PDB file of C-alpha atoms in Angstrom:
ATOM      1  CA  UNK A   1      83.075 127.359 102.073  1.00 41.00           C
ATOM      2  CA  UNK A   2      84.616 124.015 102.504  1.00 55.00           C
ATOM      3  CA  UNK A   3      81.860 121.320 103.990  1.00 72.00           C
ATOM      4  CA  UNK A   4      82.429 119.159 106.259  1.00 82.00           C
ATOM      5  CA  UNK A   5      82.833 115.384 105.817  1.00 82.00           C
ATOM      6  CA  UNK A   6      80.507 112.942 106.767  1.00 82.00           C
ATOM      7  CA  UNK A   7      80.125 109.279 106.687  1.00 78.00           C
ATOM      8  CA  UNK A   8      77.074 108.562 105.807  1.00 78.00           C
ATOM      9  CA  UNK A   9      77.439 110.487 102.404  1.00 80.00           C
ATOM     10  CA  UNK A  10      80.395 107.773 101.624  1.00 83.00           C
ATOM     11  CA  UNK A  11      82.789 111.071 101.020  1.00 86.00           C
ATOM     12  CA  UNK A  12      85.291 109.674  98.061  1.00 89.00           C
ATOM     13  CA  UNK A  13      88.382 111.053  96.433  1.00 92.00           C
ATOM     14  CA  UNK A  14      90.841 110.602  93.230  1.00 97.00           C
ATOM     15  CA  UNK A  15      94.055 111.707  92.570  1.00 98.00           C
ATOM     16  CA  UNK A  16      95.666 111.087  88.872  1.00 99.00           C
ATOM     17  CA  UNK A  17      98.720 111.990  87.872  1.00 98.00           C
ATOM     18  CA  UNK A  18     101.478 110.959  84.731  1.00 98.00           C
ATOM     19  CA  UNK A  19     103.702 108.986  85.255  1.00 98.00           C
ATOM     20  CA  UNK A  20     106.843 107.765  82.583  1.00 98.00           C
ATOM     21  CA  UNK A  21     106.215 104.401  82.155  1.00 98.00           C
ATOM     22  CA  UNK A  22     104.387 101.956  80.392  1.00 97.00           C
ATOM     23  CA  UNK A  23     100.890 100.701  81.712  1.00 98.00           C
ATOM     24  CA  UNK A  24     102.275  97.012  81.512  1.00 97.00           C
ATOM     25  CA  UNK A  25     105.254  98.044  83.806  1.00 97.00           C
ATOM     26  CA  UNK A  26     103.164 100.023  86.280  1.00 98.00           C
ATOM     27  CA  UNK A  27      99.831  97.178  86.190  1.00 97.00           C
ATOM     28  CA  UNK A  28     103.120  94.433  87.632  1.00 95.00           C
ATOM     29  CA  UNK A  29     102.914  96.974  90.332  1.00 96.00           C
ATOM     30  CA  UNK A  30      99.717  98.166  91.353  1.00 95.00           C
ATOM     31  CA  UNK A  31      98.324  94.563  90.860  1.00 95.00           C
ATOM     32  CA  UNK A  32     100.463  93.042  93.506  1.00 96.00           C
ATOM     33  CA  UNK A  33      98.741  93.279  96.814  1.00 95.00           C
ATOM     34  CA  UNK A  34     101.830  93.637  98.858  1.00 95.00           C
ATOM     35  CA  UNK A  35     103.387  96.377  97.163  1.00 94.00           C
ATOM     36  CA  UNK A  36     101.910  99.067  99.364  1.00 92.00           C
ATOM     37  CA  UNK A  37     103.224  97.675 102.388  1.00 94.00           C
ATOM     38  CA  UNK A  38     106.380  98.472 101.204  1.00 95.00           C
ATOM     39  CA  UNK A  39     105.480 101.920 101.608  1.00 94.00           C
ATOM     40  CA  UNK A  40     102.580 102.512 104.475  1.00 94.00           C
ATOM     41  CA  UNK A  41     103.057 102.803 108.030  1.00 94.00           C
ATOM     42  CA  UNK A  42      99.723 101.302 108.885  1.00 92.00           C
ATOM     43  CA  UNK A  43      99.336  98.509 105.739  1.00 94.00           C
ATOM     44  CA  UNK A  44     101.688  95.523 106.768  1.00 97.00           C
ATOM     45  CA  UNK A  45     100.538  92.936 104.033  1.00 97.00           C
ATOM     46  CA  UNK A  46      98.023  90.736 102.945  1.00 98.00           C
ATOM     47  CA  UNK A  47      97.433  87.355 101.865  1.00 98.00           C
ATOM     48  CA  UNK A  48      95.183  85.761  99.184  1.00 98.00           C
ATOM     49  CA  UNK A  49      92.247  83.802 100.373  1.00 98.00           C
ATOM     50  CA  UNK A  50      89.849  80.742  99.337  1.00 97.00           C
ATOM     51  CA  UNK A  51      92.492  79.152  97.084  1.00 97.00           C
ATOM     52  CA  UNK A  52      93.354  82.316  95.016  1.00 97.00           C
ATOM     53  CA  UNK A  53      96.929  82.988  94.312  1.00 96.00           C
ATOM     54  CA  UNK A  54      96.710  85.803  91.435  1.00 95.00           C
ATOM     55  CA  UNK A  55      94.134  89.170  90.820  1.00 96.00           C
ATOM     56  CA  UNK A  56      91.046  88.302  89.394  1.00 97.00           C
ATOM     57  CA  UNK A  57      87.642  89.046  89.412  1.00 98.00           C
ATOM     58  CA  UNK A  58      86.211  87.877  92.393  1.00 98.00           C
ATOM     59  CA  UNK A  59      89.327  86.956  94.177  1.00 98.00           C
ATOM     60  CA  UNK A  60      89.437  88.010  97.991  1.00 98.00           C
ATOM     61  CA  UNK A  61      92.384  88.791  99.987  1.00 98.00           C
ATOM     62  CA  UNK A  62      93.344  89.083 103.884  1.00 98.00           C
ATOM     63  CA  UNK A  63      95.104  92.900 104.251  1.00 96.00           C
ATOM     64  CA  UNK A  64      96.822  93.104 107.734  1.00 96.00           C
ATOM     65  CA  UNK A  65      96.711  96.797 109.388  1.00 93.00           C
ATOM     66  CA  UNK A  66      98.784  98.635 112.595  1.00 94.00           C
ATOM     67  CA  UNK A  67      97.782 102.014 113.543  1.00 87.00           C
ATOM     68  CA  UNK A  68      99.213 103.549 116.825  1.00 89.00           C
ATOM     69  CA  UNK A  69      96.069 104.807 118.369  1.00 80.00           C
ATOM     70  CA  UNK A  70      93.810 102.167 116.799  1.00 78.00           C
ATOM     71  CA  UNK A  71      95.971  99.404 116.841  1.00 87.00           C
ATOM     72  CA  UNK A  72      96.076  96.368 114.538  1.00 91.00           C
ATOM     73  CA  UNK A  73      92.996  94.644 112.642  1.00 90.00           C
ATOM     74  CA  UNK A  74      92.312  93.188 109.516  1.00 94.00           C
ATOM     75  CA  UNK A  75      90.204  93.793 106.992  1.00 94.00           C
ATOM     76  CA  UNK A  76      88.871  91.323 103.803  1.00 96.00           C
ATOM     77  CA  UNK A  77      88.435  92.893 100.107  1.00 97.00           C
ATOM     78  CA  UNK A  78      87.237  91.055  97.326  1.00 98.00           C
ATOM     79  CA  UNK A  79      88.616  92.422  93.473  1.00 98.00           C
ATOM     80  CA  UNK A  80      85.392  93.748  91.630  1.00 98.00           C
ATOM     81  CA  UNK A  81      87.190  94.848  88.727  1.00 98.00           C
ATOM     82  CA  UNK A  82      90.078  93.801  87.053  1.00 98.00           C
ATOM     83  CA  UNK A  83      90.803  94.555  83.344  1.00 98.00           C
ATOM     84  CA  UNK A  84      94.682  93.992  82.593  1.00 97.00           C
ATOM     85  CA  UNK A  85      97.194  97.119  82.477  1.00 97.00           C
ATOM     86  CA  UNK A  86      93.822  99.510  82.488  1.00 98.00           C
ATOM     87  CA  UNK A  87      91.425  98.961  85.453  1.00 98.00           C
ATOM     88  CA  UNK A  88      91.769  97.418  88.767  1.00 98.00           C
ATOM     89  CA  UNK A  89      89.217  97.619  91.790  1.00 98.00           C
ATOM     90  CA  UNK A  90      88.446  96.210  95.510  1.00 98.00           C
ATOM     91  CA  UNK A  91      85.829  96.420  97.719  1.00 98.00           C
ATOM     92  CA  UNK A  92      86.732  96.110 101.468  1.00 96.00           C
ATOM     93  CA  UNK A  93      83.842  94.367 103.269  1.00 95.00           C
ATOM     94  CA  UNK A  94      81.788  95.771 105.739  1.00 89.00           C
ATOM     95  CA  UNK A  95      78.975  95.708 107.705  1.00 86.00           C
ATOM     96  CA  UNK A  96      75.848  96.537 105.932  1.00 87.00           C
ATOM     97  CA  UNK A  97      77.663  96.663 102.442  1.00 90.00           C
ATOM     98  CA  UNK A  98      81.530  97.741 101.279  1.00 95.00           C
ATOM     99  CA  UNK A  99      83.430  99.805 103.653  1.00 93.00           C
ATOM    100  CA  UNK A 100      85.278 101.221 101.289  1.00 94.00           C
ATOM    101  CA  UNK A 101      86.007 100.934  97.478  1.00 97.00           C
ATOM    102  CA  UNK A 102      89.506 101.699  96.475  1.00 96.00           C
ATOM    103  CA  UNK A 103      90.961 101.431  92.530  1.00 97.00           C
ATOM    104  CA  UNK A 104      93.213 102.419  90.128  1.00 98.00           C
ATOM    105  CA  UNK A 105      92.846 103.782  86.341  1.00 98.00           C
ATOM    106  CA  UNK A 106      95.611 103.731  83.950  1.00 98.00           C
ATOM    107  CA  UNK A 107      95.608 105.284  80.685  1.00 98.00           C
ATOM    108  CA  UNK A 108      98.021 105.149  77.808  1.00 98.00           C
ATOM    109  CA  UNK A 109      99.532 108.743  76.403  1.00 97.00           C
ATOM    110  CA  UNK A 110     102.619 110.015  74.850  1.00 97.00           C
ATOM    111  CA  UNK A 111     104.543 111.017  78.082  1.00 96.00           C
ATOM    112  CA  UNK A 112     103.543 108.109  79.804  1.00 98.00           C
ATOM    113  CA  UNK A 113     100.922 106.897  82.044  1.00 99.00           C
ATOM    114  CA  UNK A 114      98.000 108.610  83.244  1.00 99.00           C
ATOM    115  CA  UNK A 115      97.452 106.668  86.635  1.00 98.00           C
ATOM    116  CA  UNK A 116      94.518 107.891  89.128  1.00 98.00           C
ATOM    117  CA  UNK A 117      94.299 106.288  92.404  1.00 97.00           C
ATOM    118  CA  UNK A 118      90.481 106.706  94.024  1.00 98.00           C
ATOM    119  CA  UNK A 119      88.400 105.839  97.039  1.00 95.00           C
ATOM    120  CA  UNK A 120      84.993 106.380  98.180  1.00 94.00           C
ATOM    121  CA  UNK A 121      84.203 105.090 102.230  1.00 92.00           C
ATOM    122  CA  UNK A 122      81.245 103.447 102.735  1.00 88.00           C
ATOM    123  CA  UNK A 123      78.423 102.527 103.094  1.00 89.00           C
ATOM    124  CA  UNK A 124      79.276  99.437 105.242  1.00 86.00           C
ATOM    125  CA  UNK A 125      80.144 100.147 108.424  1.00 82.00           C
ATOM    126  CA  UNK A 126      84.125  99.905 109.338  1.00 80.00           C
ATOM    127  CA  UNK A 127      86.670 100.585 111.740  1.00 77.00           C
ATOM    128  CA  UNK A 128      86.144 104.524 110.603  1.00 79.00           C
ATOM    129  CA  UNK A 129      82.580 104.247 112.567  1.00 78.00           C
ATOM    130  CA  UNK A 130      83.960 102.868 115.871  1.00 80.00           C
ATOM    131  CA  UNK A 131      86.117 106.152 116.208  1.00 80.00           C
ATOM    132  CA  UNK A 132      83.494 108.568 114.616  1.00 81.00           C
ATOM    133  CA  UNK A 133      80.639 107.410 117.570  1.00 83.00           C
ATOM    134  CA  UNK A 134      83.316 108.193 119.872  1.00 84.00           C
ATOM    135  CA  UNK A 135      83.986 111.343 118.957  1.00 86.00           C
ATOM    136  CA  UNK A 136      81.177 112.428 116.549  1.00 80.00           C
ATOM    137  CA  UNK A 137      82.489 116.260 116.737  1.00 86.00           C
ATOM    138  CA  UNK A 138      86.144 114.811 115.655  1.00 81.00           C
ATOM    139  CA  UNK A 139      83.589 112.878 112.175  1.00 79.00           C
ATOM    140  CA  UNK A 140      85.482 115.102 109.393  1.00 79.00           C
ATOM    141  CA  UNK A 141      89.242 114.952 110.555  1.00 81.00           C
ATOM    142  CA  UNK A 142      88.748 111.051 111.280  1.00 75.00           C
ATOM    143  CA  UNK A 143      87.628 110.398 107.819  1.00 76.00           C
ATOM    144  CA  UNK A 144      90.225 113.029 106.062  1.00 72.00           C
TER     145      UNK A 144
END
């Protein structure tokens, strides 16, 4: 029996998988903030804030979204982890705490790189909760 998902239990998920490359030619990519807009319908870019120009612990960014039945908004993260070609993590602020955490693990093996992408919602309030109040029966396909 599958449950359902809620909110309030920040629901997360992770996906790894290998990949044949280095980690030092897949960090140059998953360590550049715009790279995903390359490939998202709804992510559009973002911009480094408060002086920063580079990843770093503590660093914030800008990210710039456009969904068709949402429509656009933007969102600020701040990096809580960063540990060169291994690590690499952002909280999105919310109210009441992060609204989401997102991050990526790379590992070193013989085929490759074992990358795995995760993200847990919550427990700051987001965009998610607006849509979720609205249509509370609707709460586990919104957040899926």
């Amino acid at each position: 029996m599958n449950k359902e998902l809620r909110y309030s239990e920040s629901p997360s998920t992770e996906v790894s998988r290998t990949i044949p490359a280095s980690p030092e030619v897949l960090w140059e990519l998953l360590s550049d903030i715009n790279l995903p807009a390359r490939f998202s319908t709804e992510f559009k870019g973002a911009e480094w804030l408060d002086g920063a120009s580079a990843p770093a612990v503590g660093a914030r960014f800008r990210g710039t979204n456009e969904h068709p039945h949402i429509g656009n908004w933007t969102s600020e993260s701040t990096l809580t982890v960063f540990e060169p070609q291994q690590h690499i993590e952002w909280q999105v602020e919310g109210g009441g705490g992060p609204a989401a955490t997102w991050g990526f693990r790379l590992e070193a093996t013989t085929d490759g790189t074992v990358v795995t992408q995760y993200c847990t919602l919550g427990p700051g309030r987001s965009g998610l909760n607006a849509a979720i109040e609205n249509r509370p029966d609707k709460e586990h396909k919104i957040i899926a």
